[in-house]
Short mmCIF file of C-alpha atoms in Angstrom, two decimals:
data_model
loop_
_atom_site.label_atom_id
_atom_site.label_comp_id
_atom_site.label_asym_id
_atom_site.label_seq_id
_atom_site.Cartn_x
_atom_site.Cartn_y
_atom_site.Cartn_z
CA UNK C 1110 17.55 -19.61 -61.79
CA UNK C 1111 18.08 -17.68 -58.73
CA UNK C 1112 22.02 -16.44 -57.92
CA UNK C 1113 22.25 -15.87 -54.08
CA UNK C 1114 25.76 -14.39 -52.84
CA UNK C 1115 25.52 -13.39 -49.26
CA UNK C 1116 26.73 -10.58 -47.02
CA UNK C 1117 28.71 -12.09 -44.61
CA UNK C 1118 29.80 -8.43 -42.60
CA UNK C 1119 27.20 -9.11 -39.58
CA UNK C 1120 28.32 -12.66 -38.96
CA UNK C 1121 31.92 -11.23 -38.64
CA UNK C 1122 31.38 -8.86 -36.05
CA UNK C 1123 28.90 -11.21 -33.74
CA UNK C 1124 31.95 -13.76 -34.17
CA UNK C 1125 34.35 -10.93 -32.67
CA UNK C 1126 31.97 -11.01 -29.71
CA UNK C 1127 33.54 -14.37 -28.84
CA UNK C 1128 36.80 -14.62 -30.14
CA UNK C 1129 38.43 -11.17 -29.27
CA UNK C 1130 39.57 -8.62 -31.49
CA UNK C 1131 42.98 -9.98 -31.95
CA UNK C 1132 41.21 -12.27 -34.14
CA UNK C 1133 39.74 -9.34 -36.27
CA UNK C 1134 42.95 -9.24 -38.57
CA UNK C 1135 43.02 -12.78 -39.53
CA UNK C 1136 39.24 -12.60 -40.16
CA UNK C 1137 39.03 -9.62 -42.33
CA UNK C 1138 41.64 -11.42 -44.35
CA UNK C 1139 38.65 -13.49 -45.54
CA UNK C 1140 37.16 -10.74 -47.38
CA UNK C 1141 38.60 -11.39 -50.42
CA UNK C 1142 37.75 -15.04 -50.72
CA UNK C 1143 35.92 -15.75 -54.16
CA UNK C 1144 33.25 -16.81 -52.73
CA UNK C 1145 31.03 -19.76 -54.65
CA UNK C 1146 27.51 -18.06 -55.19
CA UNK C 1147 24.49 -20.18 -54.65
CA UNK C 1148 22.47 -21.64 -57.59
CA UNK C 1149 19.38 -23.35 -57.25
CA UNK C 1150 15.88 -23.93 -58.62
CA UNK C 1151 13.43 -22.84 -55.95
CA UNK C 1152 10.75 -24.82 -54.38
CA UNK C 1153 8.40 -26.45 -56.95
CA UNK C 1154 5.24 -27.56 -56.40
CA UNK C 1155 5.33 -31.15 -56.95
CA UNK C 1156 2.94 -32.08 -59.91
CA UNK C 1157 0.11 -34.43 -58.14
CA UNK C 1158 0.43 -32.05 -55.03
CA UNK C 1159 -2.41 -29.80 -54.66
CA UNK C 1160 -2.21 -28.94 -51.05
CA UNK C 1161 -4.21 -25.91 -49.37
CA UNK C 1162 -1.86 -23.34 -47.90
CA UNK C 1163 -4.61 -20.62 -47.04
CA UNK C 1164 -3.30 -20.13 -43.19
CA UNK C 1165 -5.86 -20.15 -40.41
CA UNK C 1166 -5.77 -20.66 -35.93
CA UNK C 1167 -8.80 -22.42 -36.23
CA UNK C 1168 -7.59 -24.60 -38.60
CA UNK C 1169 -4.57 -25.21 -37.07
CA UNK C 1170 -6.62 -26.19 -33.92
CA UNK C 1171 -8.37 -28.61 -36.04
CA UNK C 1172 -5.34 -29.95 -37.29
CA UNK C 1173 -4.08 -30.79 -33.72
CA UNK C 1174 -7.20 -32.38 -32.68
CA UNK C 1175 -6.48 -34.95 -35.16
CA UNK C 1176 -3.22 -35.43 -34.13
CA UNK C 1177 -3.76 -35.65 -30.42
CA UNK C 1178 -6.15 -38.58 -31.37
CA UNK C 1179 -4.12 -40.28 -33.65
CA UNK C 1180 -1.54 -40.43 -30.86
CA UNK C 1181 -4.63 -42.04 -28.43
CA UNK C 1182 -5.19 -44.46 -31.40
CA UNK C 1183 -1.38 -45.41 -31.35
CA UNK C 1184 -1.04 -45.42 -27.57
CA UNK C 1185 -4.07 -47.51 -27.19
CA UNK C 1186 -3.21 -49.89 -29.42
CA UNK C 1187 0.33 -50.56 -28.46
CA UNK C 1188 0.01 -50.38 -24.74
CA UNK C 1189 -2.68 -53.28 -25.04
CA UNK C 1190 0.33 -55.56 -25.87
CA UNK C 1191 -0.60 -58.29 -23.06
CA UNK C 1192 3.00 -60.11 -23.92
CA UNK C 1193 5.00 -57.18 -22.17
CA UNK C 1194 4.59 -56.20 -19.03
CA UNK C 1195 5.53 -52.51 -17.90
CA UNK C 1196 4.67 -50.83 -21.07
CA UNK C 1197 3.79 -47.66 -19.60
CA UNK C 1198 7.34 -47.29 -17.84
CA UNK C 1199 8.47 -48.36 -20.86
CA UNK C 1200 7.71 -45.73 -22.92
CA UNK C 1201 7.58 -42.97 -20.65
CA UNK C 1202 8.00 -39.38 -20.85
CA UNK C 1203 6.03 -39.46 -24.24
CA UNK C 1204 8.55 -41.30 -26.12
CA UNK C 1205 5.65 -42.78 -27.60
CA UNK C 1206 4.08 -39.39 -28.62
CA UNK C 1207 7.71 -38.97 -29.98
CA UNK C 1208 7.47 -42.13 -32.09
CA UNK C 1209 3.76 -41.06 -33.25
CA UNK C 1210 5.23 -37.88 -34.41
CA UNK C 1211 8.07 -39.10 -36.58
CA UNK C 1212 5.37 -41.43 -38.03
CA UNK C 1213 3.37 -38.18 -39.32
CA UNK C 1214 6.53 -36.80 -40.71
CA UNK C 1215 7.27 -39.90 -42.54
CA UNK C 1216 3.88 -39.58 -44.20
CA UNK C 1217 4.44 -36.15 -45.32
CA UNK C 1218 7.15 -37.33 -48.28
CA UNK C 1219 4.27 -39.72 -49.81
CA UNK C 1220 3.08 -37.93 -52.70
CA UNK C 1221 -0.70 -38.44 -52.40
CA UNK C 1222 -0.91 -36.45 -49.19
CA UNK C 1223 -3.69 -34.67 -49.06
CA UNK C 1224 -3.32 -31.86 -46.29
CA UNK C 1225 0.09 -30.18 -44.87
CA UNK C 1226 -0.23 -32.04 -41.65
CA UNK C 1227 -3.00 -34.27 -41.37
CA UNK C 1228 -1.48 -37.71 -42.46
CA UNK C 1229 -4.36 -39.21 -44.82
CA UNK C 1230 -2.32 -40.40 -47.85
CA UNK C 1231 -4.73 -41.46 -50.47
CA UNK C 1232 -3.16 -44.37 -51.78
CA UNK C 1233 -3.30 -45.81 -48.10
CA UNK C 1234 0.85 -46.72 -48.61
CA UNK C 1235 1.49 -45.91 -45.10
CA UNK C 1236 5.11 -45.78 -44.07
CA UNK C 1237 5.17 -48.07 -40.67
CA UNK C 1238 8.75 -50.04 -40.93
CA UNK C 1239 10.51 -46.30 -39.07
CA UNK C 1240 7.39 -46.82 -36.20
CA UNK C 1241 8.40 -50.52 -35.86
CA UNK C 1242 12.74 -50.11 -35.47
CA UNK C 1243 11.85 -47.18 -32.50
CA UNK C 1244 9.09 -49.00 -31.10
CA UNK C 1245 12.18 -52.42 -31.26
CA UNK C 1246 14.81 -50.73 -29.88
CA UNK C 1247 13.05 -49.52 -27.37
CA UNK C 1248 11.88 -52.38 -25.65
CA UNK C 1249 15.15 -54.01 -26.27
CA UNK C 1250 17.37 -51.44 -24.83
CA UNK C 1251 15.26 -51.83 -21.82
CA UNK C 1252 15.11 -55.19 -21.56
CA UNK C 1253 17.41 -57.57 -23.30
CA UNK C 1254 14.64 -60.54 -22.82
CA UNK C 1255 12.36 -58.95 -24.86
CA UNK C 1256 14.20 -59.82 -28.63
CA UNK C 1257 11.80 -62.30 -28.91
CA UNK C 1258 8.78 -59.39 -28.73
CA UNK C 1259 9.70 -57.73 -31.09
CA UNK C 1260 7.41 -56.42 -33.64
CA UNK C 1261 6.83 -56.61 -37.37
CA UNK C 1262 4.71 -55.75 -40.28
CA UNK C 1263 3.27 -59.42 -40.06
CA UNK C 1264 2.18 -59.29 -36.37
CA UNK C 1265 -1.20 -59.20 -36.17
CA UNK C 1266 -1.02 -55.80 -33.25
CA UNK C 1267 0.36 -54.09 -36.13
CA UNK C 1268 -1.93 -55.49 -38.46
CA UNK C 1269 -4.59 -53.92 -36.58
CA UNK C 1270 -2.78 -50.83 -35.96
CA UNK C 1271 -2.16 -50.17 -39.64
CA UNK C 1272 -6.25 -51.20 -40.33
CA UNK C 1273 -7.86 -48.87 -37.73
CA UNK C 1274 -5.15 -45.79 -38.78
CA UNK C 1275 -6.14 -46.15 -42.19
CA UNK C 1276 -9.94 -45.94 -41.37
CA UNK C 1277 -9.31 -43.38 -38.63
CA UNK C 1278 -7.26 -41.08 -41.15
CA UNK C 1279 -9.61 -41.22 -43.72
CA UNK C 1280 -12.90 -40.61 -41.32
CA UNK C 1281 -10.80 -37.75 -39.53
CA UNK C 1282 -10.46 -36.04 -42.72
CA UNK C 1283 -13.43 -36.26 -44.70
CA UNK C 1284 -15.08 -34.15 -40.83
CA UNK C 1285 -12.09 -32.04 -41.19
CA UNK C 1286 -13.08 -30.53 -44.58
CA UNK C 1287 -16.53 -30.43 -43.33
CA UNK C 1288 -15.62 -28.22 -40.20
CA UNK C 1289 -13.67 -25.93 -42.75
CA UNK C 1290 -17.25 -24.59 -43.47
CA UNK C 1291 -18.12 -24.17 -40.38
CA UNK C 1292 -15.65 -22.22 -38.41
CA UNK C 1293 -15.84 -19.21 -39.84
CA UNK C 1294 -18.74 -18.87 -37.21
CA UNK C 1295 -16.62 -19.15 -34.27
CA UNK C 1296 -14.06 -16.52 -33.17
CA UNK C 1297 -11.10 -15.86 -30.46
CA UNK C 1298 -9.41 -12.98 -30.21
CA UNK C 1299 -5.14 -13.14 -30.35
CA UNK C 1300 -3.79 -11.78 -27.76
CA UNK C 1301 -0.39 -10.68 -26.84
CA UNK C 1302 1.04 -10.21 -23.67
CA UNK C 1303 4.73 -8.67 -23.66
CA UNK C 1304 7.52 -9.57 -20.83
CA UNK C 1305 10.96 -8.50 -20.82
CA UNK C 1306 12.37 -12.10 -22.03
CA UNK C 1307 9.60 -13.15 -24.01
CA UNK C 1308 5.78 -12.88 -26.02
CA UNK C 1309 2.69 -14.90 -24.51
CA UNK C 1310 -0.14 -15.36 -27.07
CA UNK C 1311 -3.47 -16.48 -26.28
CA UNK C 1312 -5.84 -17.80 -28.21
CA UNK C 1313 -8.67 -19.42 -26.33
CA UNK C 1314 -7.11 -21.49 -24.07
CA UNK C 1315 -4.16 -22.27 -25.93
CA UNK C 1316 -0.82 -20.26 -24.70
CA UNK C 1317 1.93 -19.68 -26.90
CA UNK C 1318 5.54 -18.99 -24.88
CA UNK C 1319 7.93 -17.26 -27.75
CA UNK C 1320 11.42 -16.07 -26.57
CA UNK C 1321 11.84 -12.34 -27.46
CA UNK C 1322 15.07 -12.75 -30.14
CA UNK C 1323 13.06 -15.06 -31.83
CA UNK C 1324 10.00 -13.37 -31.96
CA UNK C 1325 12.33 -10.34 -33.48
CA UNK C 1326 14.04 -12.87 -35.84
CA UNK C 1327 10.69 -13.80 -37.14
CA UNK C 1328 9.04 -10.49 -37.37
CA UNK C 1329 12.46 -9.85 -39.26
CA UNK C 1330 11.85 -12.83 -41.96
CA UNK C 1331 8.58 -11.72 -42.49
CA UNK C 1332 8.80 -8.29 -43.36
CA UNK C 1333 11.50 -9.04 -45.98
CA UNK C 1334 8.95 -11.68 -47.57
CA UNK C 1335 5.40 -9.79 -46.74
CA UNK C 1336 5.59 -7.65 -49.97
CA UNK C 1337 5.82 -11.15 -52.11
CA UNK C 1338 2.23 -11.81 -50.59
CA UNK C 1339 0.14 -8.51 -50.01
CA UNK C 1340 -0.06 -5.99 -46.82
CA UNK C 1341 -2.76 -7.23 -45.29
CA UNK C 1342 -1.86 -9.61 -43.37
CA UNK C 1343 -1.75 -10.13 -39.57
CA UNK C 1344 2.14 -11.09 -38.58
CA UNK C 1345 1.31 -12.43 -35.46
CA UNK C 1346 -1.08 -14.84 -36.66
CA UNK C 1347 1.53 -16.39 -38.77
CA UNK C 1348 3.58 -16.19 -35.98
CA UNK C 1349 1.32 -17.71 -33.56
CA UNK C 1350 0.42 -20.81 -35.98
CA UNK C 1351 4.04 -21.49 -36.81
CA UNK C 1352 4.76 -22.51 -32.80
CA UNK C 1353 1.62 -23.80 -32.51
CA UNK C 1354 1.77 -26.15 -35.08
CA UNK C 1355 5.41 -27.24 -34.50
CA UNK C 1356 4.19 -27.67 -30.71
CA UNK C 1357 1.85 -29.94 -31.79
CA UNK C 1358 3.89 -32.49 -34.61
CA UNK C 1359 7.02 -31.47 -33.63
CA UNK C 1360 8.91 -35.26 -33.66
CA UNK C 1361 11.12 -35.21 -30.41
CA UNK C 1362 14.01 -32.78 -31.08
CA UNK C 1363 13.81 -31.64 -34.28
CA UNK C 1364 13.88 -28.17 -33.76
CA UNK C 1365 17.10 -28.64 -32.46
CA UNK C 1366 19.94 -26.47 -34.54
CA UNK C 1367 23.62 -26.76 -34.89
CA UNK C 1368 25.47 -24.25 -32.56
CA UNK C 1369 25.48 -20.54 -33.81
CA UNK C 1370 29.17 -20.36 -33.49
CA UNK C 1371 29.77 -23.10 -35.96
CA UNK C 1372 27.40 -21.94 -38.00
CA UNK C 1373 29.03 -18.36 -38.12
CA UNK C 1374 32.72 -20.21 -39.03
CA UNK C 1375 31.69 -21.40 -42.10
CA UNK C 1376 29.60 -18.52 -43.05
CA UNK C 1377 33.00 -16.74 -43.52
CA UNK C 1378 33.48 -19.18 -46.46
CA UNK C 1379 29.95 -19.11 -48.20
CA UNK C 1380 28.11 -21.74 -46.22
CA UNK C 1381 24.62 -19.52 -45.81
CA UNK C 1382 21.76 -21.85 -47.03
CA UNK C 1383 20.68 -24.88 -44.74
CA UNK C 1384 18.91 -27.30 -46.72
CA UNK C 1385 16.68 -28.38 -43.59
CA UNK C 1386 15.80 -26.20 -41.09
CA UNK C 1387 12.52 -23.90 -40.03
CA UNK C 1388 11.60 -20.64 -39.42
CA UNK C 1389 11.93 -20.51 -35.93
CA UNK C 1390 15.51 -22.32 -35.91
CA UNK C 1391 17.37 -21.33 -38.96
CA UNK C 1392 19.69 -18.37 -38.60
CA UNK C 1393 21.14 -18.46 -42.25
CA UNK C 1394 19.25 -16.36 -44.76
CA UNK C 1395 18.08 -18.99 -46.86
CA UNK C 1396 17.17 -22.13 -46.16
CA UNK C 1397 14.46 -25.17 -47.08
CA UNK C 1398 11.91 -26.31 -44.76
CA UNK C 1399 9.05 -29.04 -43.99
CA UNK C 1400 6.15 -26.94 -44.00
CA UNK C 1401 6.26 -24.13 -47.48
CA UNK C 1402 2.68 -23.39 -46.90
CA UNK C 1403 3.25 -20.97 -43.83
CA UNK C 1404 7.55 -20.63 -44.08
CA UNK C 1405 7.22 -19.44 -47.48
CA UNK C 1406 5.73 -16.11 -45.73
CA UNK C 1407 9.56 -16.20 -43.07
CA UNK C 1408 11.81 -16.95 -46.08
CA UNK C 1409 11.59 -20.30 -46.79
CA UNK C 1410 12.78 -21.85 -50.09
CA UNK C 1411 10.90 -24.58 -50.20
CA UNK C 1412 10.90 -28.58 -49.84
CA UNK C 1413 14.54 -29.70 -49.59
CA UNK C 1414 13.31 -32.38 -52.10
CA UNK C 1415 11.54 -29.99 -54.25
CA UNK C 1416 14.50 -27.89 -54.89
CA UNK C 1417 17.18 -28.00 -57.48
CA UNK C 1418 20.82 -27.63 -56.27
CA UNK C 1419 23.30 -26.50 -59.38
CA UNK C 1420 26.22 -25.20 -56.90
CA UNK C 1421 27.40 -23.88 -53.79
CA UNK C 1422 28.11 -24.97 -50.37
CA UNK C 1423 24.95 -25.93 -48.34
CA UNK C 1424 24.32 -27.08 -44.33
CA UNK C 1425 22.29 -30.29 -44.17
CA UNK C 1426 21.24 -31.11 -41.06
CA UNK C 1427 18.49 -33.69 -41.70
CA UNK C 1428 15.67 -35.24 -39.31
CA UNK C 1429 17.29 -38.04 -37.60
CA UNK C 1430 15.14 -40.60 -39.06
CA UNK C 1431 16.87 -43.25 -40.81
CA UNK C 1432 13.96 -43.57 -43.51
CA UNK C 1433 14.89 -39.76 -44.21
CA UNK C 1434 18.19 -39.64 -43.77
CA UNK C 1435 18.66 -42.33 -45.99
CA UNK C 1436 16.88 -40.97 -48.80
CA UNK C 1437 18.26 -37.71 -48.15
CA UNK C 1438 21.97 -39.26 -48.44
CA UNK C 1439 20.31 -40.63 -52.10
CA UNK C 1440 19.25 -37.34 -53.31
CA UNK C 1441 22.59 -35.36 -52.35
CA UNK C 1442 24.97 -38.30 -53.74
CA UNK C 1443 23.12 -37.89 -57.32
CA UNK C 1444 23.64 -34.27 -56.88
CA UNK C 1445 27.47 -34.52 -57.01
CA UNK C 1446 27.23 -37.28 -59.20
CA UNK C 1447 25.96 -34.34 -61.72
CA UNK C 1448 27.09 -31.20 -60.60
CA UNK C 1449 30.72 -30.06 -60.16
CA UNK C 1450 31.40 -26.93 -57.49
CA UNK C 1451 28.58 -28.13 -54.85
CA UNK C 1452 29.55 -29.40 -51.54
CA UNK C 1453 27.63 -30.22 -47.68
CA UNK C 1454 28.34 -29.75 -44.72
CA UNK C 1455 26.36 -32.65 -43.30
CA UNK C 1456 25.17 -33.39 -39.51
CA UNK C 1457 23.97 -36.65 -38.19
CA UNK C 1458 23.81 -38.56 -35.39
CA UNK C 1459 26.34 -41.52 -34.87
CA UNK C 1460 24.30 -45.03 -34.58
CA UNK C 1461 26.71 -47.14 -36.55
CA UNK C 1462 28.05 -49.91 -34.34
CA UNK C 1463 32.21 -48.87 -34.75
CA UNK C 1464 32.00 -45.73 -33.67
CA UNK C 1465 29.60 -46.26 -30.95
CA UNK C 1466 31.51 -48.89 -29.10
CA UNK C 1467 34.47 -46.57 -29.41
CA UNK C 1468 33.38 -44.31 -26.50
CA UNK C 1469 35.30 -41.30 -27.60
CA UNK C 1470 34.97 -38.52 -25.04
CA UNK C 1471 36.84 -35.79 -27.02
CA UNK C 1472 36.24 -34.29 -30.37
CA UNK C 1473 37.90 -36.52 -33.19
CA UNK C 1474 39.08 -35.71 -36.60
CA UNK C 1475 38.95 -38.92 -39.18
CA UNK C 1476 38.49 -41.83 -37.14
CA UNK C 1477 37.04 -44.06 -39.49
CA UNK C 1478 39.13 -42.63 -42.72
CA UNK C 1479 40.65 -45.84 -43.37
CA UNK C 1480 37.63 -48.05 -42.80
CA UNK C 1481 35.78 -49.82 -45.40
CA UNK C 1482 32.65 -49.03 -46.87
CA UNK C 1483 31.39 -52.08 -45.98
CA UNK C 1484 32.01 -51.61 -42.41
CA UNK C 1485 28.91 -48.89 -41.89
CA UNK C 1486 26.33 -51.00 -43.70
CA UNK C 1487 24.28 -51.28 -40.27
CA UNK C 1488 23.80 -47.67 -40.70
CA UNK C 1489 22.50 -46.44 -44.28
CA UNK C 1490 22.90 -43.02 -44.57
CA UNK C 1491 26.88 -43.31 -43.57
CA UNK C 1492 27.12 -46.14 -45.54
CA UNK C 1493 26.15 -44.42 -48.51
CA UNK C 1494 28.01 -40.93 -48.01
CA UNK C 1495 31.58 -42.66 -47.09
CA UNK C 1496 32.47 -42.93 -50.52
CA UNK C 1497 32.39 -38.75 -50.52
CA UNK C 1498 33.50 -37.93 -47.18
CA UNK C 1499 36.57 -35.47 -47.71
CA UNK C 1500 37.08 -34.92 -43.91
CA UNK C 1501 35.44 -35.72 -40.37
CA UNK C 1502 34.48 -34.96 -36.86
CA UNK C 1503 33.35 -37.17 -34.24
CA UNK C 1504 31.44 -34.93 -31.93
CA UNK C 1505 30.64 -36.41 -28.52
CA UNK C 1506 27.39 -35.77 -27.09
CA UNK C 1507 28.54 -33.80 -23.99
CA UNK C 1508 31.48 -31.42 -25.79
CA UNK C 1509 29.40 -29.05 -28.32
CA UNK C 1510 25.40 -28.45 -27.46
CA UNK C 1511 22.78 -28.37 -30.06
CA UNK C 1512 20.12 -25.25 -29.46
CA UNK C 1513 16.20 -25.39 -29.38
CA UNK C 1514 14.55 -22.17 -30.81
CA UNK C 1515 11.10 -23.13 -29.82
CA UNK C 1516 12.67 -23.37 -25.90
CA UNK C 1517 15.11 -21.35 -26.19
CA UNK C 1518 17.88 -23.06 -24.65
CA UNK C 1519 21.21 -25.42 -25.29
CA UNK C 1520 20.87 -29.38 -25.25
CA UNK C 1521 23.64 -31.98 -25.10
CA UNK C 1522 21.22 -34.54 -27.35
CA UNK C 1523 23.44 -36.75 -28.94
CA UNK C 1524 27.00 -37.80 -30.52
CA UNK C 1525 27.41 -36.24 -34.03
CA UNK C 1526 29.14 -36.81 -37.38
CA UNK C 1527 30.18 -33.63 -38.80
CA UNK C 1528 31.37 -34.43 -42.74
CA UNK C 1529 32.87 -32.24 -45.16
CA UNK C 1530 31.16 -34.14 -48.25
CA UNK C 1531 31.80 -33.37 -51.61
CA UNK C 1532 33.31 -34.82 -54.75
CA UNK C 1533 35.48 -32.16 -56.35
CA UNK C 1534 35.23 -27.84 -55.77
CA UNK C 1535 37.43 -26.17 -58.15
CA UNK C 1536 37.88 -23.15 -55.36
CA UNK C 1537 40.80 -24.06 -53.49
CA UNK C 1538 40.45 -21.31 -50.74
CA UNK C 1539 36.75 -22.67 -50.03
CA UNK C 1540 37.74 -26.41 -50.29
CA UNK C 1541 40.86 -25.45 -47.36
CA UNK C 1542 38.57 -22.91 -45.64
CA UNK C 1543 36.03 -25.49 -45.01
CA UNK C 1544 39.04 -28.32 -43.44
CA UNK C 1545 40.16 -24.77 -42.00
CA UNK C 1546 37.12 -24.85 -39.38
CA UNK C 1547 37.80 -28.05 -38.37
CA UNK C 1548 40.95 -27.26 -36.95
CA UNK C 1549 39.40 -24.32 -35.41
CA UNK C 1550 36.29 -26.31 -33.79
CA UNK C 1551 38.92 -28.97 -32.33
CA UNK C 1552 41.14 -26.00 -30.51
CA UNK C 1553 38.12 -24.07 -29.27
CA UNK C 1554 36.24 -26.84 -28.19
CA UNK C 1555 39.57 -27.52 -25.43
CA UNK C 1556 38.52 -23.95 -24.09
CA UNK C 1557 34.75 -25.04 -23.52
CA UNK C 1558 34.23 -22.21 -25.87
CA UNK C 1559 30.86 -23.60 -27.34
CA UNK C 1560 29.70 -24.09 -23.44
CA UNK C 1561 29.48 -20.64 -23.66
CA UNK C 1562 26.20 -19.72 -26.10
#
C-alpha cells in the first residue's frame, strides 16, 4: 500500500504570484495543518485484460486510421436519415466526430476490449444508449418538431448502425494485427523543430503543435518515472504519441482542466491526486488516467476504476458523459460507504432541469441544499451524490474558465457543480479548510481574479 504525503512549498509561492505577499502570513499559517496522507492501491491490471502497451508512431498511425473510418461509418450512416432534412447543418462543426468519440471512450470500460484504443469488444456488448441521448438532444435543441425523430435502439438506422460497426470493428482489427508485422519495414524520422512558445514534431506528414510549459511539464513527469522502465528510451516519442493519440480520440473537451488557481487552494490542504486527468493536463503529482499503457511512463497511477482508494482527499473531475459519470458517482459512494477519512472534491457539469432554468449569473454557494433527492432524478450522477454533498458551488459558465493543455489556452465551456462530498473526516482543520476555499473562490471571483490565468 503506497503512503503519498505531498510537498506543498512550490504551490505556495506560485499562489503568492497572484494574491500578493500580504497574503504570505496567513498562508504559511497552513504549514502546520496535519495533513491526511494519501492511501491507495495502485493501478491493477484487471484480470481478463491482457492489453498490449509496447508504444509505437506507427502504431499509433494505425490506430487513427481506424478511427477516422469508424467516424465515416458513423457519419455515413446517420446523415442518410431521409426523415430530417438539414443534417449536415445540424451537426456541424464535427459535433458528430464529437459524438463518435465519446462512443470509443464508452467502449473502453467494457472488459473484453481488446486493444487500448481500437474499440473491438469481443463480446460485441456495444455501449450505444450515450450515442443515441447526444445524437436526441441534438436534433431537438435545434428543432423542437423533430421529438417525433428521435432515435432508439429499436429503429432500424440504428439497427444497421450497430450491425455494420460490429462487422467493421472486428474486420478493422483482425488487418490491424496483421500490419503489426509489417511495419517494422517502413520508417519516418521524428523531427523537432523548436520556437520560442512552442515544439513542432513531424513525423511524415503528421505535425504535432506542443506549447513549450507543457512540453517541460512532460519531459519533467518522465524523467521522474524513466528509471521504473529502463534508459533507453526515446522521450520524445512518448511525447509525440501521447498528443497524437489524444488528437485523434480526444471526445470534444476532455482535456479540459479545472483552473490552476483552484487547484493550488486546495493543495494547501492535501488535495494533490486527481482521480481523472492525463498527462498533458494534470498539474497535481499524482493522478489516474484513461490510457496506463503510455501515462504510466508521465506518472500515471492507473485506471481510476482500477485503483483502490483507503483515504485522503482526491479531485474528480470526470468525463462529462452521463454513462460515466454515473458509474463513477457508484464507485465513489461505495467508497465512503467503507472507508472513513476520504473525501472529493467533485466537478461536473450542471444538466439537471432546477438549476438550469435558474439562470444564475454569479457564483452560488448551496442553492439546492434544501431540495429533495428526488428532485435531481433527471440527472443521475447528482441524484446519486446529494445524499453526501457537505457544501456547494454553482459555477456559471462565463465567471471561472476551464484550461486546455493540448491548446494551450482558457475556455468558458460550461456551468459547473463544484461539491465538497464526503461522509465524515475526522480532521477538523481539513474538513473547514476545504469549506475555507469556497469562501475564498466566491470573493476572488468578484475581482475577475480567475480571468486572469
Amino acid at each position: 500500500m503506497n503512503r503519498i504525503i505531498y510537498n506543498y512549498n512550490f504551490e505556495i509561492n506560485h499562489i503568492y504570484r497572484y494574491m500578493g505577499r500580504e497574503k504570505e502570513k496567513e498562508i504559511n499559517t497552513l504549514n502546520t495543518i496535519n495533513i491526511i496522507p494519501y492511501n491507495f492501491t495502485p493501478h491493477k491490471l484487471k484480470k481478463n485484460n491482457n492489453l498490449p502497451d509496447d508504444i509505437s508512431i506507427k502504431k499509433e498511425i494505425l490506430r487513427s486510421n481506424i478511427i477516422k473510418k469508424l467516424i465515416k461509418l458513423f457519419t455515413y450512416i446517420i446523415r442518410n436519415m431521409k426523415e430530417i432534412k438539414n443534417l449536415s447543418k445540424i451537426f456541424k462543426y464535427n459535433k458528430l466526430e464529437e459524438y463518435v468519440h465519446k462512443w470509443c471512450w464508452l467502449q473502453y470500460t467494457n472488459s473484453s476490449l481488446q486493444d487500448i484504443i481500437i474499440p473491438y469488444v469481443k463480446n460485441e456488448k456495444y455501449n450505444f444508449n450515450e450515442f443515441i441521448e447526444d445524437f436526441n438532444y441534438t436534433i431537438i435543441n435545434k428543432n423542437t418538431n423533430l421529438e417525433n425523430m428521435k432515435l432508439t435502439l429499436e429503429k432500424p438506422i440504428i439497427k444497421n448502425l450497430i450491425s455494420k460497426t460490429k462487422s467493421f470493428l472486428k474486420k478493422e482489427y483482425f488487418i490491424f494485427n496483421n500490419q503489426l508485422l509489417e511495419i517494422d519495414n517502413i520508417d519516418f524520422k521524428l523531427n523537432k523543430i523548436r520556437n520560442e512558445d512552442e515544439i513542432i514534431f513531424k513525423y511524415s506528414d503528421i505535425y504535432i503543435t506542443i506549447n513549450n510549459n507543457v512540453y517541460i511539464r512532460l519531459q519533467q513527469k518522465f524523467n521522474n518515472n524513466y528509471k521504473t522502465f529502463g534508459n533507453n528510451i526515446d522521450i520524445d516519442k512518448y511525447i509525440f504519441c501521447l498528443f497524437y493519440r489524444y488528437s485523434y480520440i480526444d471526445s470534444g473537451n476532455q482535456q479540459l482542466a479545472i483552473h490552476h488557481k483552484i487547484k493550488s487552494m486546495f493543495r494547501e490542504y492535501g488535495v494533490n491526486f486527481e482521480l481523472f486527468g492525463s498527462a498533458i493536463n494534470v498539474v497535481s503529482d499524482y493522478y489516474c488516467s484513461l490510457f496506463y499503457d503510455i501515462e504510466k511512463y508521465f506518472g500515471s497511477q492507473g485506471n481510476f476504476f482500477d485503483i483502490e482508494l483507503v483515504s485522503g482527499i482526491y479531485w474528480c473531475n470526470p468525463p462529462y458523459i452521463n454513462y460515466l459519470m454515473t458509474n463513477v458517482a457508484n464507485k465513489l459512494i461505495d467508497i465512503m460507504n467503507n472507508t472513513t477519512n476520504i473525501g472529493f472534491i467533485i466537478t461536473i457539469p450542471i444538466w439537471d432541469n432546477i438549476t438550469q432554468k435558474s439562470n444564475l449569473t454569479e457564483i452560488t454557494r448551496n442553492y439546492n441544499k434544501y431540495n429533495c433527492q428526488e428532485d435531481y432524478e433527471d440527472y443521475p450522477v447528482y441524484y446519486l451524490l446529494k445524499p453526501y454533498i457537505k457544501d456547494e458551488l454553482i459555477i456559471p459558465q462565463n465567471r471561472i474558465p476551464y484550461f486546455n493543455y493540448r491548446y494551450y489556452k482558457p475556455i468558458f465551456a460550461s456551468d459547473t457543480y463544484m461539491l465538497i462530498v464526503y461522509k465524515e473526516l475526522t480532521n477538523t482543520n481539513i474538513n473547514s479548510g476545504l469549506h475555507t476555499v469556497f469562501n475564498k473562490i466566491i470573493e476572488l471571483d468578484k475581482t475577475n481574479y480567475f480571468h486572469l490565468c
